[in-house]
Each structure stands twice: as structure tokens, then as C-alpha cells.
JSON list of C-alpha atoms in Angstrom, two decimals:
[
{"chain": "A", "resi": 27, "resn": "GLN", "atom": "CA", "xyz": [6.49, -2.46, 3.87]},
{"chain": "A", "resi": 28, "resn": "VAL", "atom": "CA", "xyz": [6.15, -0.07, 0.93]},
{"chain": "A", "resi": 29, "resn": "GLN", "atom": "CA", "xyz": [3.38, 2.49, 1.17]},
{"chain": "A", "resi": 30, "resn": "LEU", "atom": "CA", "xyz": [1.97, 5.18, -1.10]},
{"chain": "A", "resi": 31, "resn": "VAL", "atom": "CA", "xyz": [-0.17, 7.83, 0.55]},
{"chain": "A", "resi": 32, "resn": "GLU", "atom": "CA", "xyz": [-2.13, 10.50, -1.33]},
{"chain": "A", "resi": 33, "resn": "SER", "atom": "CA", "xyz": [-3.19, 13.83, 0.11]},
{"chain": "A", "resi": 34, "resn": "GLY", "atom": "CA", "xyz": [-4.59, 17.16, -1.04]},
{"chain": "A", "resi": 35, "resn": "GLY", "atom": "CA", "xyz": [-8.06, 16.14, -2.17]},
{"chain": "A", "resi": 36, "resn": "GLY", "atom": "CA", "xyz": [-11.15, 18.05, -1.18]},
{"chain": "A", "resi": 37, "resn": "LEU", "atom": "CA", "xyz": [-14.14, 20.07, -2.33]},
{"chain": "A", "resi": 38, "resn": "VAL", "atom": "CA", "xyz": [-13.61, 22.88, -4.81]},
{"chain": "A", "resi": 39, "resn": "GLN", "atom": "CA", "xyz": [-15.79, 25.00, -7.08]},
{"chain": "A", "resi": 40, "resn": "ALA", "atom": "CA", "xyz": [-15.65, 24.64, -10.86]},
{"chain": "A", "resi": 41, "resn": "GLY", "atom": "CA", "xyz": [-12.76, 26.65, -12.23]},
{"chain": "A", "resi": 42, "resn": "GLY", "atom": "CA", "xyz": [-10.75, 26.25, -9.06]},
{"chain": "A", "resi": 43, "resn": "SER", "atom": "CA", "xyz": [-7.49, 24.44, -8.39]},
{"chain": "A", "resi": 44, "resn": "LEU", "atom": "CA", "xyz": [-6.14, 21.67, -6.19]},
{"chain": "A", "resi": 45, "resn": "ARG", "atom": "CA", "xyz": [-2.70, 20.15, -5.74]},
{"chain": "A", "resi": 46, "resn": "LEU", "atom": "CA", "xyz": [-2.46, 16.45, -4.96]},
{"chain": "A", "resi": 47, "resn": "SER", "atom": "CA", "xyz": [0.59, 14.86, -3.38]},
{"chain": "A", "resi": 48, "resn": "CYS", "atom": "CA", "xyz": [1.74, 11.26, -3.11]},
{"chain": "A", "resi": 49, "resn": "ALA", "atom": "CA", "xyz": [4.47, 10.18, -0.73]},
{"chain": "A", "resi": 50, "resn": "ALA", "atom": "CA", "xyz": [6.23, 6.84, -1.03]},
{"chain": "A", "resi": 51, "resn": "SER", "atom": "CA", "xyz": [7.85, 5.30, 2.01]},
{"chain": "A", "resi": 52, "resn": "GLY", "atom": "CA", "xyz": [9.05, 1.99, 3.37]},
{"chain": "A", "resi": 53, "resn": "SER", "atom": "CA", "xyz": [12.13, -0.16, 2.95]},
{"chain": "A", "resi": 54, "resn": "ILE", "atom": "CA", "xyz": [14.99, 0.60, 0.58]},
{"chain": "A", "resi": 55, "resn": "PHE", "atom": "CA", "xyz": [13.72, 0.95, -2.99]},
{"chain": "A", "resi": 56, "resn": "SER", "atom": "CA", "xyz": [13.84, 3.09, -6.12]},
{"chain": "A", "resi": 57, "resn": "ILE", "atom": "CA", "xyz": [10.98, 4.24, -8.32]},
{"chain": "A", "resi": 58, "resn": "ASN", "atom": "CA", "xyz": [10.68, 4.17, -12.10]},
{"chain": "A", "resi": 59, "resn": "ALA", "atom": "CA", "xyz": [7.48, 5.48, -13.68]},
{"chain": "A", "resi": 60, "resn": "MET", "atom": "CA", "xyz": [4.73, 7.06, -11.57]},
{"chain": "A", "resi": 61, "resn": "GLY", "atom": "CA", "xyz": [1.22, 8.12, -12.41]},
{"chain": "A", "resi": 62, "resn": "TRP", "atom": "CA", "xyz": [-2.16, 9.37, -11.34]},
{"chain": "A", "resi": 63, "resn": "TYR", "atom": "CA", "xyz": [-5.37, 7.46, -12.01]},
{"chain": "A", "resi": 64, "resn": "ARG", "atom": "CA", "xyz": [-8.94, 8.31, -11.13]},
{"chain": "A", "resi": 65, "resn": "GLN", "atom": "CA", "xyz": [-12.24, 6.54, -10.75]},
{"chain": "A", "resi": 66, "resn": "ALA", "atom": "CA", "xyz": [-15.60, 8.28, -10.85]},
{"chain": "A", "resi": 67, "resn": "PRO", "atom": "CA", "xyz": [-18.81, 6.66, -9.55]},
{"chain": "A", "resi": 68, "resn": "GLY", "atom": "CA", "xyz": [-20.07, 4.06, -12.01]},
{"chain": "A", "resi": 69, "resn": "LYS", "atom": "CA", "xyz": [-16.99, 4.31, -14.20]},
{"chain": "A", "resi": 70, "resn": "GLN", "atom": "CA", "xyz": [-13.79, 2.32, -14.63]},
{"chain": "A", "resi": 71, "resn": "ARG", "atom": "CA", "xyz": [-10.49, 3.57, -13.31]},
{"chain": "A", "resi": 72, "resn": "GLU", "atom": "CA", "xyz": [-8.72, 5.64, -15.95]},
{"chain": "A", "resi": 73, "resn": "LEU", "atom": "CA", "xyz": [-5.24, 7.00, -16.43]},
{"chain": "A", "resi": 74, "resn": "VAL", "atom": "CA", "xyz": [-4.89, 10.73, -15.80]},
{"chain": "A", "resi": 75, "resn": "ALA", "atom": "CA", "xyz": [-1.17, 11.33, -16.26]},
{"chain": "A", "resi": 76, "resn": "THR", "atom": "CA", "xyz": [2.16, 9.54, -16.05]},
{"chain": "A", "resi": 77, "resn": "ILE", "atom": "CA", "xyz": [5.74, 10.64, -15.56]},
{"chain": "A", "resi": 78, "resn": "THR", "atom": "CA", "xyz": [8.95, 8.67, -15.98]},
{"chain": "A", "resi": 79, "resn": "ARG", "atom": "CA", "xyz": [11.99, 8.91, -13.74]},
{"chain": "A", "resi": 80, "resn": "GLY", "atom": "CA", "xyz": [13.52, 11.05, -16.49]},
{"chain": "A", "resi": 81, "resn": "PHE", "atom": "CA", "xyz": [10.53, 13.42, -16.25]},
{"chain": "A", "resi": 82, "resn": "SER", "atom": "CA", "xyz": [8.86, 12.55, -19.55]},
{"chain": "A", "resi": 83, "resn": "THR", "atom": "CA", "xyz": [5.11, 13.10, -19.20]},
{"chain": "A", "resi": 84, "resn": "ASN", "atom": "CA", "xyz": [1.91, 11.86, -20.76]},
{"chain": "A", "resi": 85, "resn": "TYR", "atom": "CA", "xyz": [-1.65, 13.11, -20.19]},
{"chain": "A", "resi": 86, "resn": "ALA", "atom": "CA", "xyz": [-5.15, 11.93, -20.91]},
{"chain": "A", "resi": 87, "resn": "ASP", "atom": "CA", "xyz": [-6.83, 14.14, -23.50]},
{"chain": "A", "resi": 88, "resn": "SER", "atom": "CA", "xyz": [-9.48, 15.16, -20.98]},
{"chain": "A", "resi": 89, "resn": "VAL", "atom": "CA", "xyz": [-6.95, 16.85, -18.69]},
{"chain": "A", "resi": 90, "resn": "LYS", "atom": "CA", "xyz": [-4.32, 18.03, -21.16]},
{"chain": "A", "resi": 91, "resn": "GLY", "atom": "CA", "xyz": [-3.60, 21.72, -20.74]},
{"chain": "A", "resi": 92, "resn": "ARG", "atom": "CA", "xyz": [-5.24, 21.83, -17.31]},
{"chain": "A", "resi": 93, "resn": "PHE", "atom": "CA", "xyz": [-3.27, 19.36, -15.16]},
{"chain": "A", "resi": 94, "resn": "ILE", "atom": "CA", "xyz": [0.47, 19.20, -14.55]},
{"chain": "A", "resi": 95, "resn": "ILE", "atom": "CA", "xyz": [2.19, 16.10, -13.19]},
{"chain": "A", "resi": 96, "resn": "SER", "atom": "CA", "xyz": [5.58, 16.40, -11.50]},
{"chain": "A", "resi": 97, "resn": "ARG", "atom": "CA", "xyz": [7.86, 14.45, -9.17]},
{"chain": "A", "resi": 98, "resn": "ASP", "atom": "CA", "xyz": [10.71, 14.89, -6.75]},
{"chain": "A", "resi": 99, "resn": "ASN", "atom": "CA", "xyz": [13.02, 11.91, -7.04]},
{"chain": "A", "resi": 100, "resn": "ALA", "atom": "CA", "xyz": [15.00, 12.87, -3.95]},
{"chain": "A", "resi": 101, "resn": "LYS", "atom": "CA", "xyz": [11.81, 12.78, -1.86]},
{"chain": "A", "resi": 102, "resn": "ASN", "atom": "CA", "xyz": [10.12, 9.87, -3.69]},
{"chain": "A", "resi": 103, "resn": "ALA", "atom": "CA", "xyz": [7.14, 12.15, -4.12]},
{"chain": "A", "resi": 104, "resn": "LEU", "atom": "CA", "xyz": [4.58, 12.65, -6.88]},
{"chain": "A", "resi": 105, "resn": "TYR", "atom": "CA", "xyz": [2.37, 15.68, -7.45]},
{"chain": "A", "resi": 106, "resn": "LEU", "atom": "CA", "xyz": [-0.60, 16.66, -9.59]},
{"chain": "A", "resi": 107, "resn": "GLN", "atom": "CA", "xyz": [-1.46, 20.32, -10.02]},
{"chain": "A", "resi": 108, "resn": "MET", "atom": "CA", "xyz": [-5.07, 20.50, -11.17]},
{"chain": "A", "resi": 109, "resn": "ASN", "atom": "CA", "xyz": [-6.29, 23.78, -12.64]},
{"chain": "A", "resi": 110, "resn": "SER", "atom": "CA", "xyz": [-9.55, 24.88, -14.24]},
{"chain": "A", "resi": 111, "resn": "LEU", "atom": "CA", "xyz": [-11.34, 22.00, -12.55]},
{"chain": "A", "resi": 112, "resn": "LYS", "atom": "CA", "xyz": [-14.64, 20.78, -13.98]},
{"chain": "A", "resi": 113, "resn": "PRO", "atom": "CA", "xyz": [-17.46, 18.78, -12.36]},
{"chain": "A", "resi": 114, "resn": "GLU", "atom": "CA", "xyz": [-16.47, 15.83, -14.55]},
{"chain": "A", "resi": 115, "resn": "ASP", "atom": "CA", "xyz": [-13.11, 15.75, -12.77]},
{"chain": "A", "resi": 116, "resn": "THR", "atom": "CA", "xyz": [-14.91, 14.54, -9.64]},
{"chain": "A", "resi": 117, "resn": "ALA", "atom": "CA", "xyz": [-13.43, 11.17, -8.71]},
{"chain": "A", "resi": 118, "resn": "VAL", "atom": "CA", "xyz": [-11.18, 9.32, -6.32]},
{"chain": "A", "resi": 119, "resn": "TYR", "atom": "CA", "xyz": [-7.61, 9.92, -7.42]},
{"chain": "A", "resi": 120, "resn": "TYR", "atom": "CA", "xyz": [-5.03, 7.19, -6.96]},
{"chain": "A", "resi": 121, "resn": "CYS", "atom": "CA", "xyz": [-1.25, 7.33, -6.98]},
{"chain": "A", "resi": 122, "resn": "ASN", "atom": "CA", "xyz": [0.60, 4.55, -8.80]},
{"chain": "A", "resi": 123, "resn": "ALA", "atom": "CA", "xyz": [4.31, 3.80, -8.83]},
{"chain": "A", "resi": 124, "resn": "GLU", "atom": "CA", "xyz": [6.57, 1.21, -10.43]},
{"chain": "A", "resi": 125, "resn": "ILE", "atom": "CA", "xyz": [8.84, 0.41, -7.51]},
{"chain": "A", "resi": 126, "resn": "VAL", "atom": "CA", "xyz": [12.10, -1.51, -7.71]},
{"chain": "A", "resi": 127, "resn": "ILE", "atom": "CA", "xyz": [12.50, -3.69, -4.65]},
{"chain": "A", "resi": 128, "resn": "PRO", "atom": "CA", "xyz": [15.94, -5.28, -4.11]},
{"chain": "A", "resi": 129, "resn": "GLY", "atom": "CA", "xyz": [15.76, -9.06, -4.31]},
{"chain": "A", "resi": 130, "resn": "TYR", "atom": "CA", "xyz": [12.22, -8.93, -5.68]},
{"chain": "A", "resi": 131, "resn": "GLY", "atom": "CA", "xyz": [11.90, -6.89, -8.85]},
{"chain": "A", "resi": 132, "resn": "LEU", "atom": "CA", "xyz": [9.24, -4.49, -10.09]},
{"chain": "A", "resi": 133, "resn": "TYR", "atom": "CA", "xyz": [6.23, -3.83, -7.89]},
{"chain": "A", "resi": 134, "resn": "GLN", "atom": "CA", "xyz": [3.21, -1.84, -9.01]},
{"chain": "A", "resi": 135, "resn": "GLY", "atom": "CA", "xyz": [2.13, 0.02, -5.91]},
{"chain": "A", "resi": 136, "resn": "TRP", "atom": "CA", "xyz": [-1.15, 1.86, -5.35]},
{"chain": "A", "resi": 137, "resn": "GLY", "atom": "CA", "xyz": [-2.20, 4.42, -2.80]},
{"chain": "A", "resi": 138, "resn": "GLN", "atom": "CA", "xyz": [-5.52, 4.36, -0.96]},
{"chain": "A", "resi": 139, "resn": "GLY", "atom": "CA", "xyz": [-6.92, 7.24, -2.97]},
{"chain": "A", "resi": 140, "resn": "THR", "atom": "CA", "xyz": [-8.01, 10.79, -2.21]},
{"chain": "A", "resi": 141, "resn": "GLN", "atom": "CA", "xyz": [-11.43, 12.23, -3.04]},
{"chain": "A", "resi": 142, "resn": "VAL", "atom": "CA", "xyz": [-11.72, 15.22, -5.34]},
{"chain": "A", "resi": 143, "resn": "THR", "atom": "CA", "xyz": [-15.16, 16.79, -5.64]},
{"chain": "A", "resi": 144, "resn": "VAL", "atom": "CA", "xyz": [-15.82, 19.68, -8.02]},
{"chain": "A", "resi": 145, "resn": "SER", "atom": "CA", "xyz": [-19.11, 21.54, -7.60]},
{"chain": "A", "resi": 146, "resn": "SER", "atom": "CA", "xyz": [-20.86, 23.34, -10.45]}
]
């Protein structure tokens, strides 16, 4: 019923920028915290950035100062503006959301991921 779909990934040169989007859809629900995670080949999935419903943010040290996470509560959408991209940013980026489902509770939803490749 509930779906999270990422978009905006692609191939970019080092120093370039990309903007990722995540759209949540499905039955009636509300969303608390949201975040972006990434997984590079041979590495574990790691947290990139999170944002609460009240717009408080948190970033991994590796992306601090370069990435900006934002959300549009009216649209149930999440965004990640990635600037000054580096080859080490290459990974599959996943959208995560803490969704409140009536009659169920909190559900940790994940998107299918979008590939970001940064060439040197």
C-alpha cells in the first residue's frame, strides 16, 4: 500500500551536483522522521542525513557542508541536494521514512534506491 520512490540519480563529474527526490504515496498516513541512506559496493549501508517533521537536520560528517536535506510535508516528499560531489559519494541512495499508519503504528519504509555515480 505505502510506497517510497526515489528519483534524480545519475552520472555526474566530480565537483558537480545532483538533486534526489523521494515521493511517498499510498493509503492515508502521516510521516515523522525521514532520511537518506547510501550503500557503496562492498560496504554497509550508512546514514547520509535525516530530517524530522519539525525540520531539524542531522548529517554524516562525510557530507556535512556539501549536502542539504529538505522536505515538503504537504507533498510527503523528501529531497537531497548534493553539491561538490566526490567519487566516494558513488553509491545507491535510499529514502527512508517513519510512517504512521492508522490502526497499525510506526512503519519504517524504504524506497528501491537510485544510483549515483560520480566520475573522477
